[in-house]
Amino acid sequence: MKSLDIGLGMVGGMAVAVTAVNALYPDVWRRMKRDGKRAIKSIQHSPLLK
């Protein structure tokens, strides 16, 4: 039962953190998605992988 309480507390804490970040920076997820796509393209075109 104690581990269930800890697990629920961790999930609740993460949910509060995500909500706070979204409230402060509403476009952060869009930026992460855009920058992730750029990173993948740059890795694929890297001369080190050829």
XYZ file of C-alpha atoms in Angstrom:
50
model
C 0.000 0.000 0.000
C 2.865 2.329 0.778
C 4.405 1.850 -2.684
C 1.025 2.604 -4.272
C 0.867 5.881 -2.356
C 4.394 6.777 -3.467
C 3.569 5.917 -7.081
C 0.391 7.998 -7.041
C 2.276 10.880 -5.464
C 4.934 10.753 -8.171
C 2.336 10.691 -10.941
C 0.465 13.563 -9.321
C 3.658 15.574 -8.958
C 4.550 15.048 -12.594
C 1.057 16.123 -13.660
C 1.346 19.313 -11.604
C 4.785 20.035 -13.107
C 3.530 19.553 -16.673
C 0.543 21.788 -15.987
C 2.790 24.502 -14.545
C 5.147 24.400 -17.535
C 2.198 24.570 -19.938
C 0.778 27.551 -18.072
C 4.076 29.451 -18.168
C 5.168 28.472 -21.673
C 2.169 27.425 -23.801
C 4.233 26.847 -26.964
C 6.960 24.704 -25.389
C 5.584 21.409 -26.786
C 5.369 22.862 -30.303
C 8.983 24.014 -30.011
C 10.126 20.632 -28.726
C 8.429 18.897 -31.646
C 9.971 21.323 -34.168
C 13.448 21.101 -32.664
C 13.218 17.323 -32.465
C 12.477 17.120 -36.182
C 15.445 19.408 -36.895
C 17.731 17.274 -34.754
C 16.668 14.074 -36.506
C 17.279 15.633 -39.935
C 20.694 16.936 -38.940
C 21.688 13.537 -37.543
C 20.546 11.790 -40.716
C 22.564 14.204 -42.880
C 25.628 14.067 -40.666
C 28.859 13.178 -42.518
C 29.882 11.044 -39.539
C 27.198 8.484 -40.388
C 28.259 8.081 -44.025
